[in-house]
CSV table of C-alpha atoms in Angstrom, one decimal:
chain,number,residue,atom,x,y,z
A,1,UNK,CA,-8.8,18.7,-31.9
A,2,UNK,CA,-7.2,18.5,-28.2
A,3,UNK,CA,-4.4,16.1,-27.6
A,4,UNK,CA,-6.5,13.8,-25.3
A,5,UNK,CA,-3.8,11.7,-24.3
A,6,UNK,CA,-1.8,14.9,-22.8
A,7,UNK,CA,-5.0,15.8,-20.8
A,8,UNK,CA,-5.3,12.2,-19.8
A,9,UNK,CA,-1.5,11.9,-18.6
A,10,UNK,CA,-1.8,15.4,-16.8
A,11,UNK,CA,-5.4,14.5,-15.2
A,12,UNK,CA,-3.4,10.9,-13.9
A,13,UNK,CA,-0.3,12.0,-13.3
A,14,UNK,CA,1.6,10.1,-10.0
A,15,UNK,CA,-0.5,6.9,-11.3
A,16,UNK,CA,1.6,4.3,-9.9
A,17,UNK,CA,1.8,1.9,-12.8
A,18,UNK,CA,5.0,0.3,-14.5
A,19,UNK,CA,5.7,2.5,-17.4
A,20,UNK,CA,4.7,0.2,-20.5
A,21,UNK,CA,1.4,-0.2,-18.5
A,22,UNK,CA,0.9,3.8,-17.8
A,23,UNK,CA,1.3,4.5,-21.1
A,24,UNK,CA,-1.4,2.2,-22.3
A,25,UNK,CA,-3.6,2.9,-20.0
A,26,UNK,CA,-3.6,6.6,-21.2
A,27,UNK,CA,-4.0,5.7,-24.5
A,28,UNK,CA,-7.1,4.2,-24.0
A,29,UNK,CA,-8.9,6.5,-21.7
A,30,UNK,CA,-7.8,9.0,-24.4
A,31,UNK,CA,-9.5,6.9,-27.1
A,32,UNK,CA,-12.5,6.7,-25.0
A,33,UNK,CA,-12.8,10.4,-24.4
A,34,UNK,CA,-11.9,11.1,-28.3
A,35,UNK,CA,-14.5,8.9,-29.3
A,36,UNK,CA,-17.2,10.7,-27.0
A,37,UNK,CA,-16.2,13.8,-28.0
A,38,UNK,CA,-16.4,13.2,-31.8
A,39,UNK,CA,-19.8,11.6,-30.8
A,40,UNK,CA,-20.9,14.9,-28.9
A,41,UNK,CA,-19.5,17.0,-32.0
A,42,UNK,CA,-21.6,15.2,-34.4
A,43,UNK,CA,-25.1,15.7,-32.4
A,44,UNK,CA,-24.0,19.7,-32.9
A,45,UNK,CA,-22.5,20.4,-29.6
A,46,UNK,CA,-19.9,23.4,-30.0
A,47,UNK,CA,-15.9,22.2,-30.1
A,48,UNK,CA,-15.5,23.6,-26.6
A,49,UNK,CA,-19.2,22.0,-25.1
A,50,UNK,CA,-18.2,18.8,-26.2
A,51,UNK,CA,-14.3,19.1,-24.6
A,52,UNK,CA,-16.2,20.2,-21.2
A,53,UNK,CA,-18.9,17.4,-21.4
A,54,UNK,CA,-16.4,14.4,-22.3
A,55,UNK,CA,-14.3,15.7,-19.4
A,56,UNK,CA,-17.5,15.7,-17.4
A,57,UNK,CA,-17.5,12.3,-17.6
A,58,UNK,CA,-15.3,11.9,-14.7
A,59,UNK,CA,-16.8,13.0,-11.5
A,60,UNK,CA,-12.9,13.0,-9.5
A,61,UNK,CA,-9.8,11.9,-11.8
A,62,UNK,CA,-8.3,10.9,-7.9
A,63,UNK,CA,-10.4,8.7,-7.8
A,64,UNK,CA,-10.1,6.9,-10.7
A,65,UNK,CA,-6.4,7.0,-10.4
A,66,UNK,CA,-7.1,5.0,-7.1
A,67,UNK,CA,-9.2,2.7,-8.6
A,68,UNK,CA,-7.5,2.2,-11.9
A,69,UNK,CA,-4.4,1.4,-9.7
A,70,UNK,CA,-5.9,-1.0,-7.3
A,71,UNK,CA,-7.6,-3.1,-10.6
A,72,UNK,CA,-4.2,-3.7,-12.4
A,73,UNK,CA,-2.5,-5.3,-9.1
A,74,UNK,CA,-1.9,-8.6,-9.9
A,75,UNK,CA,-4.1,-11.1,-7.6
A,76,UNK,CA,-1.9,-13.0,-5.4
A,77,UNK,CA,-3.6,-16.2,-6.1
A,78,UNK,CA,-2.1,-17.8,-2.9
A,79,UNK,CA,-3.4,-16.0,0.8
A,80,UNK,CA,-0.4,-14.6,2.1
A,81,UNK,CA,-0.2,-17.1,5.0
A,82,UNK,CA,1.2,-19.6,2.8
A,83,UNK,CA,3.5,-17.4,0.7
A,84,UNK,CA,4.7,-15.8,3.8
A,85,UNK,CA,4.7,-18.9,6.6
A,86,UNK,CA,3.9,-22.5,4.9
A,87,UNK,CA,5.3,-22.9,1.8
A,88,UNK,CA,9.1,-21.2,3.2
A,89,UNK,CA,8.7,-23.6,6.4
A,90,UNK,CA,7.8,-26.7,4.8
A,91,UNK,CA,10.6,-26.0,1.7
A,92,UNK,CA,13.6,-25.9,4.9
A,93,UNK,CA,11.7,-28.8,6.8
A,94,UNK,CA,11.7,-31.0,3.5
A,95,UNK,CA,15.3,-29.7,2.3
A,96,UNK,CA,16.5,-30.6,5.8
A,97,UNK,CA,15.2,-33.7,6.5
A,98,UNK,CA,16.7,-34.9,2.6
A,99,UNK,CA,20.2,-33.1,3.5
A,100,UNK,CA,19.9,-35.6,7.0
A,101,UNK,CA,19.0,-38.7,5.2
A,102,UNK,CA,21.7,-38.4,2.1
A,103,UNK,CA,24.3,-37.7,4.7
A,104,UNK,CA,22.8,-40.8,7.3
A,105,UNK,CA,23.1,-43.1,3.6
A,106,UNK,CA,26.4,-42.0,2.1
A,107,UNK,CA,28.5,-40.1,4.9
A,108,UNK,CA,30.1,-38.8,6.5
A,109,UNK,CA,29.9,-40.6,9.7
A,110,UNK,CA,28.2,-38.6,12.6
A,111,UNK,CA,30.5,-37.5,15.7
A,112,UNK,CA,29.6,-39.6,19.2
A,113,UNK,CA,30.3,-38.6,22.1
A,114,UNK,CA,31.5,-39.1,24.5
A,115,UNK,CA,34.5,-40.8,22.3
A,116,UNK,CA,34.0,-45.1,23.1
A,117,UNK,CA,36.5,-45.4,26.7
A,118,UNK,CA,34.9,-42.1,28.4
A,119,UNK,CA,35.7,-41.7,31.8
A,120,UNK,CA,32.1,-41.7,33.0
A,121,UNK,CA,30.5,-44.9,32.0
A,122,UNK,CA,27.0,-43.6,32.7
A,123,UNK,CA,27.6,-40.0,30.4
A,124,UNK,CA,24.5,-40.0,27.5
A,125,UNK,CA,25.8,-40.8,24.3
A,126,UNK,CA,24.7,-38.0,21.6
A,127,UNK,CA,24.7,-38.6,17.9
A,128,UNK,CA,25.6,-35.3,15.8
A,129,UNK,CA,25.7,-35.0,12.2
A,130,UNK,CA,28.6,-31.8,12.2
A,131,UNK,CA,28.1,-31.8,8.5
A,132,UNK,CA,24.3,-31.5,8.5
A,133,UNK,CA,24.5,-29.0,11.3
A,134,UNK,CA,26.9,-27.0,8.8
A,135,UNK,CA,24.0,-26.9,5.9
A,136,UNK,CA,21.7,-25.8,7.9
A,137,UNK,CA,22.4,-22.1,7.9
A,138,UNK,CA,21.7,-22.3,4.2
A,139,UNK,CA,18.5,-23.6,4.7
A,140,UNK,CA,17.2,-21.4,7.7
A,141,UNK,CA,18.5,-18.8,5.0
A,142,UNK,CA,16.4,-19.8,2.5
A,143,UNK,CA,13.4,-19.9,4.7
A,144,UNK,CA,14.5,-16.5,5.8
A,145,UNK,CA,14.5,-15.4,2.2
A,146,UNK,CA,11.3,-16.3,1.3
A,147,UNK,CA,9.4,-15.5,4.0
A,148,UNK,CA,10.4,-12.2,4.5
A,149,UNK,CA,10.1,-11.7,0.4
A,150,UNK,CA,6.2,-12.4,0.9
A,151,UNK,CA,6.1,-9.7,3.6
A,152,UNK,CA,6.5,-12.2,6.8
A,153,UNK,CA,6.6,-10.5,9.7
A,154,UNK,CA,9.7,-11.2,12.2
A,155,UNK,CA,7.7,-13.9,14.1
A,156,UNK,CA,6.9,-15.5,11.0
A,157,UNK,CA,10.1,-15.2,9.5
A,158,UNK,CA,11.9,-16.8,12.8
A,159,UNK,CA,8.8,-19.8,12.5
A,160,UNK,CA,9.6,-20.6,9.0
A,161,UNK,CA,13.9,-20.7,9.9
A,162,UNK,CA,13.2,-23.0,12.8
A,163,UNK,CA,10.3,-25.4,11.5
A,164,UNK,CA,12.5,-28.1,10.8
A,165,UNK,CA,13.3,-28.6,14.2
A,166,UNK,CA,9.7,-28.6,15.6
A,167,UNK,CA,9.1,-32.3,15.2
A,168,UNK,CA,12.4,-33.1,17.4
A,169,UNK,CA,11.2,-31.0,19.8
A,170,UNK,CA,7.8,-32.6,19.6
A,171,UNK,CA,9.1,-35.6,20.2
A,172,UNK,CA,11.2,-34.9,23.2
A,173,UNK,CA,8.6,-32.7,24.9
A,174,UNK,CA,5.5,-34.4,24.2
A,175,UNK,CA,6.5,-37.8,22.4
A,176,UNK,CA,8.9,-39.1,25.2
A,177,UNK,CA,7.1,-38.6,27.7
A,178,UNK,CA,4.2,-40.1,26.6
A,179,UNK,CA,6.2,-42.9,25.1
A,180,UNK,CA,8.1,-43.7,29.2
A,181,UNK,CA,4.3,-43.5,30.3
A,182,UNK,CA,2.6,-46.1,28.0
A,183,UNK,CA,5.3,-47.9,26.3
A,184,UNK,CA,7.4,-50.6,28.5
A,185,UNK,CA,9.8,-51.1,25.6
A,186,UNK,CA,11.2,-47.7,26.4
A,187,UNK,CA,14.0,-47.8,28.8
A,188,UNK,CA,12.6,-45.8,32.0
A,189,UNK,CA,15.8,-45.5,33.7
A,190,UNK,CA,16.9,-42.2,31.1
A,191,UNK,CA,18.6,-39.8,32.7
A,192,UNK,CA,17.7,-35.9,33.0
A,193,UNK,CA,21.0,-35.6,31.1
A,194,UNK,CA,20.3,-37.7,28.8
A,195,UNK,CA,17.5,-35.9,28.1
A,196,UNK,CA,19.1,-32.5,27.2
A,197,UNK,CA,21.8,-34.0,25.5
A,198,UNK,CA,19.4,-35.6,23.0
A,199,UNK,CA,17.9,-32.2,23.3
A,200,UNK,CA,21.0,-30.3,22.1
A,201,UNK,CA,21.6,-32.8,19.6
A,202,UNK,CA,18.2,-32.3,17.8
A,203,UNK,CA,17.1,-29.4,18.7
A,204,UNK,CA,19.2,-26.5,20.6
A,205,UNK,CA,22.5,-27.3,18.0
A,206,UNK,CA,20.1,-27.5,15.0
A,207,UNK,CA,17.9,-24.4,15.7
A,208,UNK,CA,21.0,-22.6,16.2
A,209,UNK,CA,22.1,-23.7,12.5
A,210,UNK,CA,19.3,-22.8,11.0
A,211,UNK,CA,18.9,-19.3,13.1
A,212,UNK,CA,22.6,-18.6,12.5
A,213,UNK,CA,21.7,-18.6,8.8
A,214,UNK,CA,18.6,-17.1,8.6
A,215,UNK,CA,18.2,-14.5,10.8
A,216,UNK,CA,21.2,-12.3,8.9
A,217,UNK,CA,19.4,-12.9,6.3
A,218,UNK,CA,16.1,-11.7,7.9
A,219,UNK,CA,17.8,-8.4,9.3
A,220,UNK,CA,19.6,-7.7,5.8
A,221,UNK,CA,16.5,-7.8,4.5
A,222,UNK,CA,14.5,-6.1,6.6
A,223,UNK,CA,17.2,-3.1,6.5
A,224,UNK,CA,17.1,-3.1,2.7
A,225,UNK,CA,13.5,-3.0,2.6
A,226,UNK,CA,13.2,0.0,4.9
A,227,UNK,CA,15.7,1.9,2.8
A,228,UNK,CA,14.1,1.4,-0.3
A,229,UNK,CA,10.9,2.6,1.2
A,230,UNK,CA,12.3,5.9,2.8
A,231,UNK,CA,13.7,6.4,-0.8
A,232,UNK,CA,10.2,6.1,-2.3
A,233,UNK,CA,8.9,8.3,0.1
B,1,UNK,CA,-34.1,3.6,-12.7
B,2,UNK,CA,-31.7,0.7,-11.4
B,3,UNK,CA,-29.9,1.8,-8.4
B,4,UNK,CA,-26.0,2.1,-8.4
B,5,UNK,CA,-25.6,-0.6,-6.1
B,6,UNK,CA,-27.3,-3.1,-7.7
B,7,UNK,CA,-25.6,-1.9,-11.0
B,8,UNK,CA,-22.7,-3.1,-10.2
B,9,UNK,CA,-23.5,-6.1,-9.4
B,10,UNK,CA,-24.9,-6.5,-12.8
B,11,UNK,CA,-21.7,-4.5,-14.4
B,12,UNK,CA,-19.8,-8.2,-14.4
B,13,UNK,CA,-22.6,-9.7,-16.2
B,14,UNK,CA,-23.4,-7.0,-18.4
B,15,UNK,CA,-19.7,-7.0,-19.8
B,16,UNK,CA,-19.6,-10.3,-20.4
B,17,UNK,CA,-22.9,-10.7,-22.1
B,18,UNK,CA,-21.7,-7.6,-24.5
B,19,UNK,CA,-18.3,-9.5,-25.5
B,20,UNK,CA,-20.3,-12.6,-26.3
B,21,UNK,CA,-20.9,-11.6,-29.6
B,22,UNK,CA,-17.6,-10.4,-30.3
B,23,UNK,CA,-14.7,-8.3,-29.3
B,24,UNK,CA,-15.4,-4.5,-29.0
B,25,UNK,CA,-13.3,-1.6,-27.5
B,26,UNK,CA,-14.4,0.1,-24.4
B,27,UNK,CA,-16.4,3.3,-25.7
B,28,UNK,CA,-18.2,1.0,-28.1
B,29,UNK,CA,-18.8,-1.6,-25.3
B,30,UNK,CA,-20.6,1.2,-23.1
B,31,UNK,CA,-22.7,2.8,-26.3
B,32,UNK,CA,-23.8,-1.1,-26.6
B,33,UNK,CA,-25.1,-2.3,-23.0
B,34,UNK,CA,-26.7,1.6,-22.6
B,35,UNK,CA,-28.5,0.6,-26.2
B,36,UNK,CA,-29.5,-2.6,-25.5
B,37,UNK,CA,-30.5,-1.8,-22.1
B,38,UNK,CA,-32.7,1.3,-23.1
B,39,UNK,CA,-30.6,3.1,-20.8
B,40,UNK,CA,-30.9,1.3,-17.7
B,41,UNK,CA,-27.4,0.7,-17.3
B,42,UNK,CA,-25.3,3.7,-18.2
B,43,UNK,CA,-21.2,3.1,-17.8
B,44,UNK,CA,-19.5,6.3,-17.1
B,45,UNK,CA,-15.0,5.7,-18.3
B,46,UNK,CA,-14.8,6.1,-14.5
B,47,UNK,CA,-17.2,3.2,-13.9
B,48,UNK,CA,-16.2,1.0,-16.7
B,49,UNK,CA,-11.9,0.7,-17.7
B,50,UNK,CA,-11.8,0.1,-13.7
B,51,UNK,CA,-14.0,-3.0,-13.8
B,52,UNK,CA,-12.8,-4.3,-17.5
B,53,UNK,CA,-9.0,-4.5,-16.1
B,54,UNK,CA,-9.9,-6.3,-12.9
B,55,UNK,CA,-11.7,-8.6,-15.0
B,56,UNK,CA,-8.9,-8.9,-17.2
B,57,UNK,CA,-6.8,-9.4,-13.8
B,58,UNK,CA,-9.3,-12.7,-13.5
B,59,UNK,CA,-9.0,-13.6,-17.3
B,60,UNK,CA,-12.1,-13.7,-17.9
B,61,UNK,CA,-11.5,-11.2,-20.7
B,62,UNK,CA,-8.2,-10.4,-22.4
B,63,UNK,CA,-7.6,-7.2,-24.5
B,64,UNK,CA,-5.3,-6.6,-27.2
B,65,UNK,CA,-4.5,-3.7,-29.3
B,66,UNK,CA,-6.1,-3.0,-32.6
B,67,UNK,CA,-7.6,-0.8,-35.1
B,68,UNK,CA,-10.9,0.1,-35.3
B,69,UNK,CA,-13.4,1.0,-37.9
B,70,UNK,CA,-12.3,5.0,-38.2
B,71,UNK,CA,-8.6,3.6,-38.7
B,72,UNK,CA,-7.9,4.9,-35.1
B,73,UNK,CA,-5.5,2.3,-32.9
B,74,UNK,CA,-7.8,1.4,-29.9
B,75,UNK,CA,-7.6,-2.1,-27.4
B,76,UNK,CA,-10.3,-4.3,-28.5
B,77,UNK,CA,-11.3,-6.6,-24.7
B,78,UNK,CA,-12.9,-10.4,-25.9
B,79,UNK,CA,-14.1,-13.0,-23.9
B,80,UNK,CA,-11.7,-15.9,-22.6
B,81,UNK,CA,-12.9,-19.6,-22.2
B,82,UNK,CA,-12.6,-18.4,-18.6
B,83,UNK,CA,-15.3,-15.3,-18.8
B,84,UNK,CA,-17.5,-17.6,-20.9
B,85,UNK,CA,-17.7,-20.4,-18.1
B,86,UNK,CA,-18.4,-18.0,-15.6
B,87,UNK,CA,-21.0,-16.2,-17.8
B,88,UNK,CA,-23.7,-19.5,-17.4
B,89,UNK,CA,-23.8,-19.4,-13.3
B,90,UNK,CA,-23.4,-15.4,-13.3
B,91,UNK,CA,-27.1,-15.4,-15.4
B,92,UNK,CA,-28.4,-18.0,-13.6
B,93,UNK,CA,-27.7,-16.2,-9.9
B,94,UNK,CA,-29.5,-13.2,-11.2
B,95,UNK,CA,-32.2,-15.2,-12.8
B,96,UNK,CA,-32.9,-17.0,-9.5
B,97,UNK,CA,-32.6,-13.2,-8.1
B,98,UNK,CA,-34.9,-11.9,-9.8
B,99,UNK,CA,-37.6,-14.8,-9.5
B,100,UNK,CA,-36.9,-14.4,-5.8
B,101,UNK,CA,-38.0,-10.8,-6.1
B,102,UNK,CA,-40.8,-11.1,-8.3
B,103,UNK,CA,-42.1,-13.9,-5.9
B,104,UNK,CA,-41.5,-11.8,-3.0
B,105,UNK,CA,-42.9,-9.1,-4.3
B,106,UNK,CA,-46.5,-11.2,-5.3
B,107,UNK,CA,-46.5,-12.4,-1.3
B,108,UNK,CA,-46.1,-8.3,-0.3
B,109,UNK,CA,-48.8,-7.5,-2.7
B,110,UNK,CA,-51.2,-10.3,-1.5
């Protein structure tokens, strides 16, 4: 009797599977052909016949290979757009806005400047949490991480690092200006300075954070991943 | 003779009407639907391990590993609580397909 599982595994061979997975795979294809084959034997068809027709059986063993492989991928039950942009931005948008709010309860206290007794009387006064601007590279490195672990692309690696920030810049490109149109509780006489000191405060400082965090982590991975796959090839 | 294209649309239903009365390994799963189908629906190795692991993929069927009836080790595929819920609306598409047919055929022929 042939050895159906060699001829399987020489007819398949290069089928990218895991190796526990291969290895069953042949089995059972062998199985199937040894069963049709004893079948064919038993309605009288010679030993050799019965090898040829059973093998017949399989118009292109490429093609199967192909389609074998492309069943057993797992199904990414999530589309990639929220593996790869959502879920990395809104897990560094929620991590930073709880890192914010612990250090706003229990400390420690945020530097102001200018320092009370400035010089210039009129200068803006900016609020900056040092210590949550030092977290932040951790977080723009986790969003980093996963993104670019999904497949993100560079855009959508550098969108999940610096979603956090988006709502401060919403609000200071779109929120206070609609806010000095329609609101007269808002003090109208801010200054352009003002504006781009509350600017750096909550959005340049903070998107640099996050950036200088993640986007090492973006190019390390990006490297690693390209020289992985000129190994495979 | 049933055309390939509309075979395998009915390859997902065919499957899981086979495993509803029990587990059975590929090569017997095949002999069954061409039996029971007078030959209508023939499933080549090539056609069928291809469809039963992307259907395992959507656990609708789950296979494990054991011996048959001639004492050989072979992977015996059941039905999941999964592949039986979808079984109910799967026969009830084709059975509004094929009323749909049959009435359009009637109009044609009128």
């Amino acid at each position: 009797m042939p050895d159906w599982q060699q001829i399987v595994s020489g007819k398949l061979s290069g089928i990218a599977l895991g190796p526990d997975e291969k290895s069953q795979v042949l089995e059972e294809l062998a199985g199937h052909l040894e069963e049709d084959y004893q079948s064919l034997l038993s309605q009288g068809i010679s030993d050799e016949g019965a090898i040829q027709r059973a093998l017949k059986r399989v118009d292109d063993w490429q093609v199967l290979k192909q389609m074998i492989e492309s069943a057993r991928k797992k199904e990414n039950p999530m589309p990639k757009r929220v593996t790869q942009f959502w879920l990395p931005a809104f897990l560094t948008l929620l991590l930073s806005m709880v890192f914010l709010a612990v250090i706003q309860m229990f400390g420690p206290n945020p530097w102001i400047t200018p320092a009370s007794g400035g010089r210039l009387r009129m200068t803006p006064v900016a609020v900056v949490y040092v210590s949550w601007l030092l977290l932040l590279p951790l977080v723009g490195a986790l969003g980093a991480y996963m993104s670019r672990r999904a497949g993100g692309s560079a855009r959508t690696v550098f969108l999940s690092i610096v979603f956090p920030i988006l709502p401060y810049l919403a609000f200071f490109l779109i929120g206070l200006p609609v806010a000095l149109i329609l609101d007269d509780h808002v003090a109208h006489n801010i200054t352009i300075p003002a504006f781009f000191v509350g600017l750096s405060a909550w959005v340049i400082f903070p998107a640099a954070a996050l950036l200088a965090g993640g986007w090492p982590v973006h190019f390390f991975a990006s490297r690693r991943l390209i020289s992985s796959r000129s190994a495979g090839s | 003779m049933i055309g390939t294209g509309v075979k395998k649309g009915t390859a997902e239903l065919a499957i899981l009407s086979v495993l509803e009365n029990g587990p059975l390994h590929g090569y017997e799963m095949a002999r069954r639907i061409e039996e029971q189908t007078k030959g209508a629906l023939c499933f080549s190795l090539a056609g069928l391990y291809p469809m039963l692991y992307r259907m395992e993929q959507r656990r609708w069927i789950r296979g494990s590993w054991g011996t048959s009836s001639n004492g050989r080790r072979r992977r015996c595929y059941r039905l999941t609580p999964a592949g039986r819920k979808k079984l109910s609306p799967l026969r009830d598409e084709w059975r509004e397909l094929f009323a749909a047919l049959r009435r359009l055929a009637k109009v044609s022929n009128a």
